[in-house]
Amino acid sequence: MPSTTARDDPAATVGCPKHMTYGPCGGVRADLGCEVAPVPCPFATAPGPVPWAGPPAPPRPEPDLFVRTRGRPVVLTDLSVPPYDAATLQRTVSVLAGACDAILVGEHHDEPDFPPTMLAALVGEAGGHPWITLTCRDRNRVVLEQEVAGLAAIGTDGVFCATGDGRAPGVRPDVTPVFDLDGTRLTALAAAAGLAVAVPEAPDAPPRGNRPGRLAQKQRAGAQLAVLNHAGSAEHVAAFAAAVRDEGGSLPIVAGVAVYTDEASARRLQAYPGLELDPDRVSDVLTAADPVEAGIAAAVAEARELIAVEGVAGVNLSGRGTSAGLAESTAIKAEIGRRIRSGT
């Protein structure tokens, strides 16, 4: 496994509050400021992305996700469940598993949950194919190495390697963020263990010009799949995918589809940094006579637009979908997944 740490790497002296070597993260503000400290992002004005300086990624088989869905676009869905509730998690996964090809298990700064290896086992037992998020905020390098080894040992479908959001002010002030690694170096760690690796990218987050090249560098570190934040329109995604190819990137892209059926679920998505929604589409859903059906139809339409983009291999259903409750949210995502997969 690669042995360089954030504290050992000369590139880490750039002054990033997250100790990133291969920045920027997706949380850069519109004024090019850092999301966790009142300082400018040290990567935001760089002439290009930091080149991957580690060893080439080892050869690995194609992710099983693409083997199972050969000939059609893949459908992922974010998992939104209460933390530390195995029974609810498995009930939710059992509904989603029949409508979506894989479950993207997130990690949230304000809702810690079971360890990643345990989450992967629970999702698998319920019939889902888990892609487990690993972030660098709350785990030092040793613990990340343990989780990577555990996930590889149980045969997890894949991991989603991210630096991690900064913890919001007032959330767990008794906990110190770690950030021994960043998402790119975590990607190399997971790839060296033989895991299939997905990575995030935010096409509309500043500095936009460096985002395509940064994704290409993540591929060189070992990424086999990119999952994008919502980018506002299929045209934005198409331009981004073309720019990634120009930078030498060739990994398949899974584009984010916004799932919302009421104002609360739409505003929750809009509050995330680096994420853009089509305001006209949001307005049409919220003012419809049946916002739930309108939201489902809007998500399916967005998915079809994105799937038509060159380089896009599928979509990820992202967002709570509704403020009505977990059962309603799960049913909405499952219905969207079924319609996308069936072509209706």
Short mmCIF file of C-alpha atoms in Angstrom, two decimals:
data_model
loop_
_atom_site.label_atom_id
_atom_site.label_comp_id
_atom_site.label_asym_id
_atom_site.label_seq_id
_atom_site.Cartn_x
_atom_site.Cartn_y
_atom_site.Cartn_z
CA MET A 1 0.00 0.00 0.00
CA PRO A 2 1.22 3.57 -0.63
CA SER A 3 2.99 4.84 2.48
CA THR A 4 3.14 8.61 2.06
CA THR A 5 1.05 10.53 4.59
CA ALA A 6 -0.25 14.08 4.53
CA ARG A 7 2.36 15.10 7.08
CA ASP A 8 5.24 13.51 5.12
CA ASP A 9 4.34 14.75 1.65
CA PRO A 10 6.02 18.03 0.63
CA ALA A 11 2.96 18.89 -1.47
CA ALA A 12 0.91 19.02 1.74
CA THR A 13 2.70 22.22 2.76
CA VAL A 14 0.35 24.25 0.56
CA GLY A 15 -1.64 25.18 3.67
CA CYS A 16 -4.92 23.36 3.09
CA PRO A 17 -6.90 23.18 6.38
CA LYS A 18 -7.89 19.63 5.39
CA HIS A 19 -4.22 18.70 4.82
CA MET A 20 -5.03 17.85 1.21
CA THR A 21 -2.27 17.16 -1.28
CA TYR A 22 -4.57 16.54 -4.25
CA GLY A 23 -7.16 19.29 -3.86
CA PRO A 24 -9.42 21.07 -4.12
CA CYS A 25 -12.33 19.38 -2.37
CA GLY A 26 -15.90 19.90 -3.48
CA GLY A 27 -16.60 22.44 -0.75
CA VAL A 28 -14.81 25.47 -2.20
CA ARG A 29 -17.00 28.54 -1.78
CA ALA A 30 -18.02 30.91 -4.56
CA ASP A 31 -15.42 33.41 -3.33
CA LEU A 32 -12.77 30.63 -3.53
CA GLY A 33 -12.70 30.38 0.25
CA CYS A 34 -12.28 27.19 2.29
CA GLU A 35 -15.37 25.54 3.77
CA VAL A 36 -13.71 24.82 7.14
CA ALA A 37 -11.56 27.90 7.79
CA PRO A 38 -11.67 31.61 6.89
CA VAL A 39 -8.83 31.33 4.37
CA PRO A 40 -8.61 31.12 0.56
CA CYS A 41 -8.47 27.63 -0.90
CA PRO A 42 -4.79 27.13 -1.78
CA PHE A 43 -5.72 25.03 -4.82
CA ALA A 44 -8.36 27.37 -6.26
CA THR A 45 -6.01 29.64 -8.17
CA ALA A 46 -3.55 26.95 -9.28
CA PRO A 47 -2.96 26.78 -13.07
CA GLY A 48 -4.10 23.14 -13.12
CA PRO A 49 -4.73 20.06 -10.99
CA VAL A 50 -1.95 18.56 -8.90
CA PRO A 51 -0.54 15.62 -10.93
CA TRP A 52 -0.77 12.20 -9.32
CA ALA A 53 2.74 11.42 -8.09
CA GLY A 54 2.16 7.95 -6.69
CA PRO A 55 2.62 4.57 -8.37
CA PRO A 56 0.26 3.60 -11.19
CA ALA A 57 -2.91 1.90 -10.04
CA PRO A 58 -2.72 -1.91 -10.13
CA PRO A 59 -4.81 -3.75 -12.73
CA ARG A 60 -8.21 -4.81 -11.43
CA PRO A 61 -11.24 -6.43 -13.03
CA GLU A 62 -14.14 -4.36 -14.24
CA PRO A 63 -16.45 -3.48 -11.32
CA ASP A 64 -19.18 -6.06 -10.89
CA LEU A 65 -21.73 -3.24 -11.16
CA PHE A 66 -21.03 -3.00 -14.90
CA VAL A 67 -20.85 -6.76 -15.38
CA ARG A 68 -24.33 -7.21 -13.89
CA THR A 69 -25.87 -4.40 -15.94
CA ARG A 70 -24.17 -5.09 -19.25
CA GLY A 71 -26.00 -3.40 -22.10
CA ARG A 72 -27.93 -0.80 -20.12
CA PRO A 73 -27.25 2.24 -17.91
CA VAL A 74 -26.68 1.61 -14.22
CA VAL A 75 -28.92 3.04 -11.52
CA LEU A 76 -27.43 3.80 -8.12
CA THR A 77 -29.31 5.30 -5.22
CA ASP A 78 -28.19 7.07 -2.07
CA LEU A 79 -29.19 5.33 1.15
CA SER A 80 -30.92 7.63 3.65
CA VAL A 81 -31.79 5.86 6.91
CA PRO A 82 -31.57 6.62 10.65
CA PRO A 83 -28.12 5.84 12.08
CA TYR A 84 -27.51 2.75 14.22
CA ASP A 85 -30.77 1.13 13.12
CA ALA A 86 -29.97 -2.17 11.40
CA ALA A 87 -33.59 -3.29 11.04
CA THR A 88 -34.71 -0.10 9.30
CA LEU A 89 -31.63 -0.13 7.07
CA GLN A 90 -32.35 -3.64 5.89
CA ARG A 91 -36.07 -2.98 5.33
CA THR A 92 -35.16 0.05 3.23
CA VAL A 93 -32.53 -1.80 1.22
CA SER A 94 -34.92 -4.67 0.53
CA VAL A 95 -37.26 -2.19 -1.20
CA LEU A 96 -34.52 -0.39 -3.14
CA ALA A 97 -32.64 -3.53 -4.19
CA GLY A 98 -35.33 -4.58 -6.62
CA ALA A 99 -35.40 -1.20 -8.32
CA CYS A 100 -31.76 -0.05 -8.32
CA ASP A 101 -28.50 -1.74 -9.26
CA ALA A 102 -26.41 -0.64 -6.27
CA ILE A 103 -26.77 1.18 -2.97
CA LEU A 104 -24.45 4.12 -2.32
CA VAL A 105 -24.00 4.19 1.45
CA GLY A 106 -23.05 7.70 2.51
CA GLU A 107 -21.23 9.14 5.49
CA HIS A 108 -22.53 12.32 7.09
CA HIS A 109 -20.79 14.79 9.36
CA ASP A 110 -23.81 15.09 11.65
CA GLU A 111 -25.02 11.45 11.70
CA PRO A 112 -22.29 8.89 12.43
CA ASP A 113 -23.37 5.31 11.89
CA PHE A 114 -22.13 1.73 12.12
CA PRO A 115 -18.57 1.07 10.84
CA PRO A 116 -18.30 0.76 7.03
CA THR A 117 -17.58 -2.97 7.04
CA MET A 118 -20.68 -3.63 9.14
CA LEU A 119 -22.81 -1.42 6.87
CA ALA A 120 -21.60 -3.37 3.83
CA ALA A 121 -22.56 -6.65 5.48
CA LEU A 122 -26.02 -5.38 6.45
CA VAL A 123 -26.75 -4.09 2.94
CA GLY A 124 -25.57 -7.34 1.38
CA GLU A 125 -27.68 -9.45 3.74
CA ALA A 126 -30.75 -7.43 2.69
CA GLY A 127 -30.15 -8.16 -1.00
CA GLY A 128 -28.42 -4.93 -2.00
CA HIS A 129 -25.08 -4.36 -3.70
CA PRO A 130 -23.24 -1.88 -1.46
CA TRP A 131 -20.84 0.85 -2.50
CA ILE A 132 -19.50 2.12 0.81
CA THR A 133 -18.36 5.69 1.37
CA LEU A 134 -15.02 6.14 3.10
CA THR A 135 -13.97 9.65 4.11
CA CYS A 136 -10.86 11.03 5.76
CA ARG A 137 -12.52 13.40 8.22
CA ASP A 138 -13.05 11.07 11.17
CA ARG A 139 -10.54 8.26 10.58
CA ASN A 140 -6.78 8.32 10.67
CA ARG A 141 -4.76 6.38 8.15
CA VAL A 142 -4.51 3.24 10.29
CA VAL A 143 -8.28 2.98 10.68
CA LEU A 144 -8.79 3.60 6.96
CA GLU A 145 -6.34 0.80 6.21
CA GLN A 146 -8.34 -1.48 8.54
CA GLU A 147 -11.64 -0.60 6.87
CA VAL A 148 -10.19 -1.09 3.38
CA ALA A 149 -8.83 -4.50 4.37
CA GLY A 150 -12.15 -5.50 5.95
CA LEU A 151 -14.22 -4.40 2.97
CA ALA A 152 -11.91 -6.26 0.60
CA ALA A 153 -12.09 -9.40 2.78
CA ILE A 154 -15.90 -9.56 2.73
CA GLY A 155 -16.07 -8.90 -1.02
CA THR A 156 -17.80 -5.52 -0.99
CA ASP A 157 -18.97 -4.40 -4.43
CA GLY A 158 -16.97 -1.18 -4.18
CA VAL A 159 -15.98 1.86 -2.18
CA PHE A 160 -16.60 5.55 -2.71
CA CYS A 161 -13.47 7.44 -1.65
CA ALA A 162 -13.88 11.08 -0.62
CA THR A 163 -11.94 13.57 1.43
CA GLY A 164 -15.13 14.39 3.34
CA ASP A 165 -17.07 17.52 4.16
CA GLY A 166 -15.98 19.72 7.00
CA ARG A 167 -18.10 19.40 10.13
CA ALA A 168 -20.55 22.28 10.45
CA PRO A 169 -20.10 24.73 13.34
CA GLY A 170 -21.63 23.38 16.53
CA VAL A 171 -21.77 19.77 15.31
CA ARG A 172 -19.79 17.50 17.65
CA PRO A 173 -17.40 20.20 18.92
CA ASP A 174 -15.85 17.49 21.13
CA VAL A 175 -14.44 15.69 18.06
CA THR A 176 -11.26 16.68 16.22
CA PRO A 177 -11.21 16.24 12.41
CA VAL A 178 -8.35 14.03 11.22
CA PHE A 179 -7.71 14.34 7.46
CA ASP A 180 -4.54 12.20 7.44
CA LEU A 181 -5.34 11.50 3.77
CA ASP A 182 -7.37 13.09 1.02
CA GLY A 183 -9.75 11.37 -1.37
CA THR A 184 -7.16 10.80 -4.09
CA ARG A 185 -4.65 9.13 -1.77
CA LEU A 186 -7.45 7.11 -0.18
CA THR A 187 -8.38 5.99 -3.71
CA ALA A 188 -4.85 4.67 -4.20
CA LEU A 189 -5.02 2.87 -0.86
CA ALA A 190 -8.29 1.14 -1.78
CA ALA A 191 -7.14 0.28 -5.30
CA ALA A 192 -3.97 -1.31 -3.92
CA ALA A 193 -6.22 -3.58 -1.81
CA GLY A 194 -8.01 -4.73 -4.98
CA LEU A 195 -11.27 -2.87 -4.35
CA ALA A 196 -13.39 -1.29 -7.07
CA VAL A 197 -13.21 2.46 -6.44
CA ALA A 198 -15.63 5.26 -7.22
CA VAL A 199 -14.80 8.91 -6.58
CA PRO A 200 -16.85 12.10 -6.41
CA GLU A 201 -16.47 15.22 -8.48
CA ALA A 202 -18.43 18.48 -8.49
CA PRO A 203 -18.52 19.92 -12.03
CA ASP A 204 -20.10 23.20 -10.94
CA ALA A 205 -17.94 23.80 -7.86
CA PRO A 206 -15.18 26.38 -8.16
CA PRO A 207 -12.58 26.30 -9.59
CA ARG A 208 -14.55 24.75 -12.46
CA GLY A 209 -11.64 24.80 -14.88
CA ASN A 210 -9.58 22.40 -12.76
CA ARG A 211 -12.33 19.87 -12.07
CA PRO A 212 -12.00 17.74 -15.25
CA GLY A 213 -8.23 17.42 -14.90
CA ARG A 214 -8.59 16.57 -11.23
CA LEU A 215 -10.90 13.67 -12.08
CA ALA A 216 -8.39 12.40 -14.64
CA GLN A 217 -5.73 12.43 -11.93
CA LYS A 218 -8.01 10.42 -9.64
CA GLN A 219 -8.30 7.83 -12.39
CA ARG A 220 -4.51 7.60 -12.51
CA ALA A 221 -4.54 6.99 -8.76
CA GLY A 222 -6.99 4.09 -9.17
CA ALA A 223 -10.55 5.37 -9.64
CA GLN A 224 -12.73 3.21 -11.91
CA LEU A 225 -15.95 5.21 -11.70
CA ALA A 226 -16.93 8.84 -11.07
CA VAL A 227 -20.15 9.88 -9.33
CA LEU A 228 -20.97 13.52 -10.03
CA ASN A 229 -22.73 16.09 -7.91
CA HIS A 230 -25.79 17.59 -9.54
CA ALA A 231 -24.62 19.89 -12.31
CA GLY A 232 -27.72 21.88 -13.21
CA SER A 233 -28.25 20.46 -16.71
CA ALA A 234 -27.26 17.67 -19.07
CA GLU A 235 -25.41 20.26 -21.15
CA HIS A 236 -23.14 21.03 -18.20
CA VAL A 237 -22.46 17.32 -17.70
CA ALA A 238 -21.72 16.86 -21.42
CA ALA A 239 -19.22 19.72 -21.38
CA PHE A 240 -17.60 18.34 -18.25
CA ALA A 241 -17.35 14.80 -19.65
CA ALA A 242 -15.76 16.12 -22.85
CA ALA A 243 -13.25 18.11 -20.82
CA VAL A 244 -12.35 15.00 -18.79
CA ARG A 245 -11.62 13.15 -22.04
CA ASP A 246 -9.46 16.07 -23.19
CA GLU A 247 -7.45 15.65 -19.96
CA GLY A 248 -6.89 11.95 -20.69
CA GLY A 249 -9.63 10.58 -18.45
CA SER A 250 -11.70 7.64 -19.64
CA LEU A 251 -13.49 6.35 -16.55
CA PRO A 252 -17.29 5.94 -16.78
CA ILE A 253 -19.39 8.69 -15.22
CA VAL A 254 -22.51 8.27 -13.11
CA ALA A 255 -24.39 11.56 -13.08
CA GLY A 256 -26.43 12.82 -10.15
CA VAL A 257 -30.21 12.96 -10.46
CA ALA A 258 -31.94 15.23 -7.97
CA VAL A 259 -34.86 13.58 -6.17
CA TYR A 260 -37.31 15.98 -4.52
CA THR A 261 -41.10 16.25 -4.31
CA ASP A 262 -41.60 19.09 -1.83
CA GLU A 263 -39.91 22.33 -0.86
CA ALA A 264 -38.01 20.89 2.10
CA SER A 265 -36.37 18.11 0.06
CA ALA A 266 -35.48 20.53 -2.76
CA ARG A 267 -34.00 23.14 -0.43
CA ARG A 268 -31.97 20.49 1.39
CA LEU A 269 -30.25 19.60 -1.87
CA GLN A 270 -29.74 23.22 -2.85
CA ALA A 271 -27.96 23.89 0.44
CA TYR A 272 -25.01 21.64 -0.41
CA PRO A 273 -21.89 23.42 -1.72
CA GLY A 274 -20.83 22.58 -5.26
CA LEU A 275 -24.30 21.37 -6.22
CA GLU A 276 -26.62 22.97 -8.78
CA LEU A 277 -30.27 22.25 -9.56
CA ASP A 278 -32.29 23.50 -12.52
CA PRO A 279 -34.43 26.26 -10.92
CA ASP A 280 -37.15 25.99 -13.57
CA ARG A 281 -37.49 22.27 -13.03
CA VAL A 282 -37.65 22.78 -9.26
CA SER A 283 -40.39 25.39 -9.70
CA ASP A 284 -42.41 23.13 -12.00
CA VAL A 285 -42.34 20.29 -9.46
CA LEU A 286 -43.21 22.42 -6.44
CA THR A 287 -46.14 24.15 -8.16
CA ALA A 288 -47.61 21.01 -9.74
CA ALA A 289 -51.05 19.73 -8.76
CA ASP A 290 -49.42 16.43 -7.74
CA PRO A 291 -45.85 17.29 -6.66
CA VAL A 292 -44.96 13.67 -5.89
CA GLU A 293 -45.78 12.44 -9.39
CA ALA A 294 -44.23 15.58 -10.87
CA GLY A 295 -41.04 15.01 -8.88
CA ILE A 296 -40.83 11.38 -9.97
CA ALA A 297 -41.42 12.32 -13.60
CA ALA A 298 -38.85 15.13 -13.39
CA ALA A 299 -36.21 12.76 -11.99
CA VAL A 300 -36.87 10.18 -14.71
CA ALA A 301 -36.71 12.88 -17.40
CA GLU A 302 -33.44 14.22 -15.99
CA ALA A 303 -32.03 10.68 -15.87
CA ARG A 304 -32.87 10.10 -19.54
CA GLU A 305 -31.24 13.38 -20.55
CA LEU A 306 -28.09 12.50 -18.64
CA ILE A 307 -27.90 8.90 -19.90
CA ALA A 308 -27.88 10.26 -23.46
CA VAL A 309 -24.63 12.13 -22.76
CA GLU A 310 -21.45 10.57 -24.13
CA GLY A 311 -19.41 9.12 -21.30
CA VAL A 312 -22.32 8.81 -18.86
CA ALA A 313 -22.77 5.17 -17.84
CA GLY A 314 -25.70 5.71 -15.49
CA VAL A 315 -27.25 7.85 -12.81
CA ASN A 316 -27.31 8.16 -9.04
CA LEU A 317 -30.61 9.01 -7.35
CA SER A 318 -29.66 11.58 -4.75
CA GLY A 319 -31.67 13.38 -2.11
CA ARG A 320 -34.26 12.48 0.50
CA GLY A 321 -37.05 12.91 -2.05
CA THR A 322 -39.63 14.07 0.47
CA SER A 323 -40.02 15.32 4.00
CA ALA A 324 -43.04 13.03 4.52
CA GLY A 325 -41.04 10.15 6.00
CA LEU A 326 -38.62 7.33 5.26
CA ALA A 327 -41.19 4.92 3.83
CA GLU A 328 -42.42 7.57 1.39
CA SER A 329 -38.87 8.56 0.46
CA THR A 330 -37.90 4.96 -0.22
CA ALA A 331 -41.01 4.32 -2.31
CA ILE A 332 -40.29 7.42 -4.42
CA LYS A 333 -36.70 6.38 -5.16
CA ALA A 334 -37.75 2.82 -5.92
CA GLU A 335 -40.40 4.01 -8.38
CA ILE A 336 -37.88 6.28 -10.12
CA GLY A 337 -35.41 3.42 -10.37
CA ARG A 338 -38.02 1.07 -11.82
CA ARG A 339 -39.12 3.58 -14.45
CA ILE A 340 -35.54 4.30 -15.52
CA ARG A 341 -34.63 0.62 -15.77
CA SER A 342 -37.82 -0.36 -17.58
CA GLY A 343 -37.74 2.52 -20.04
CA THR A 344 -41.24 3.68 -19.07
#
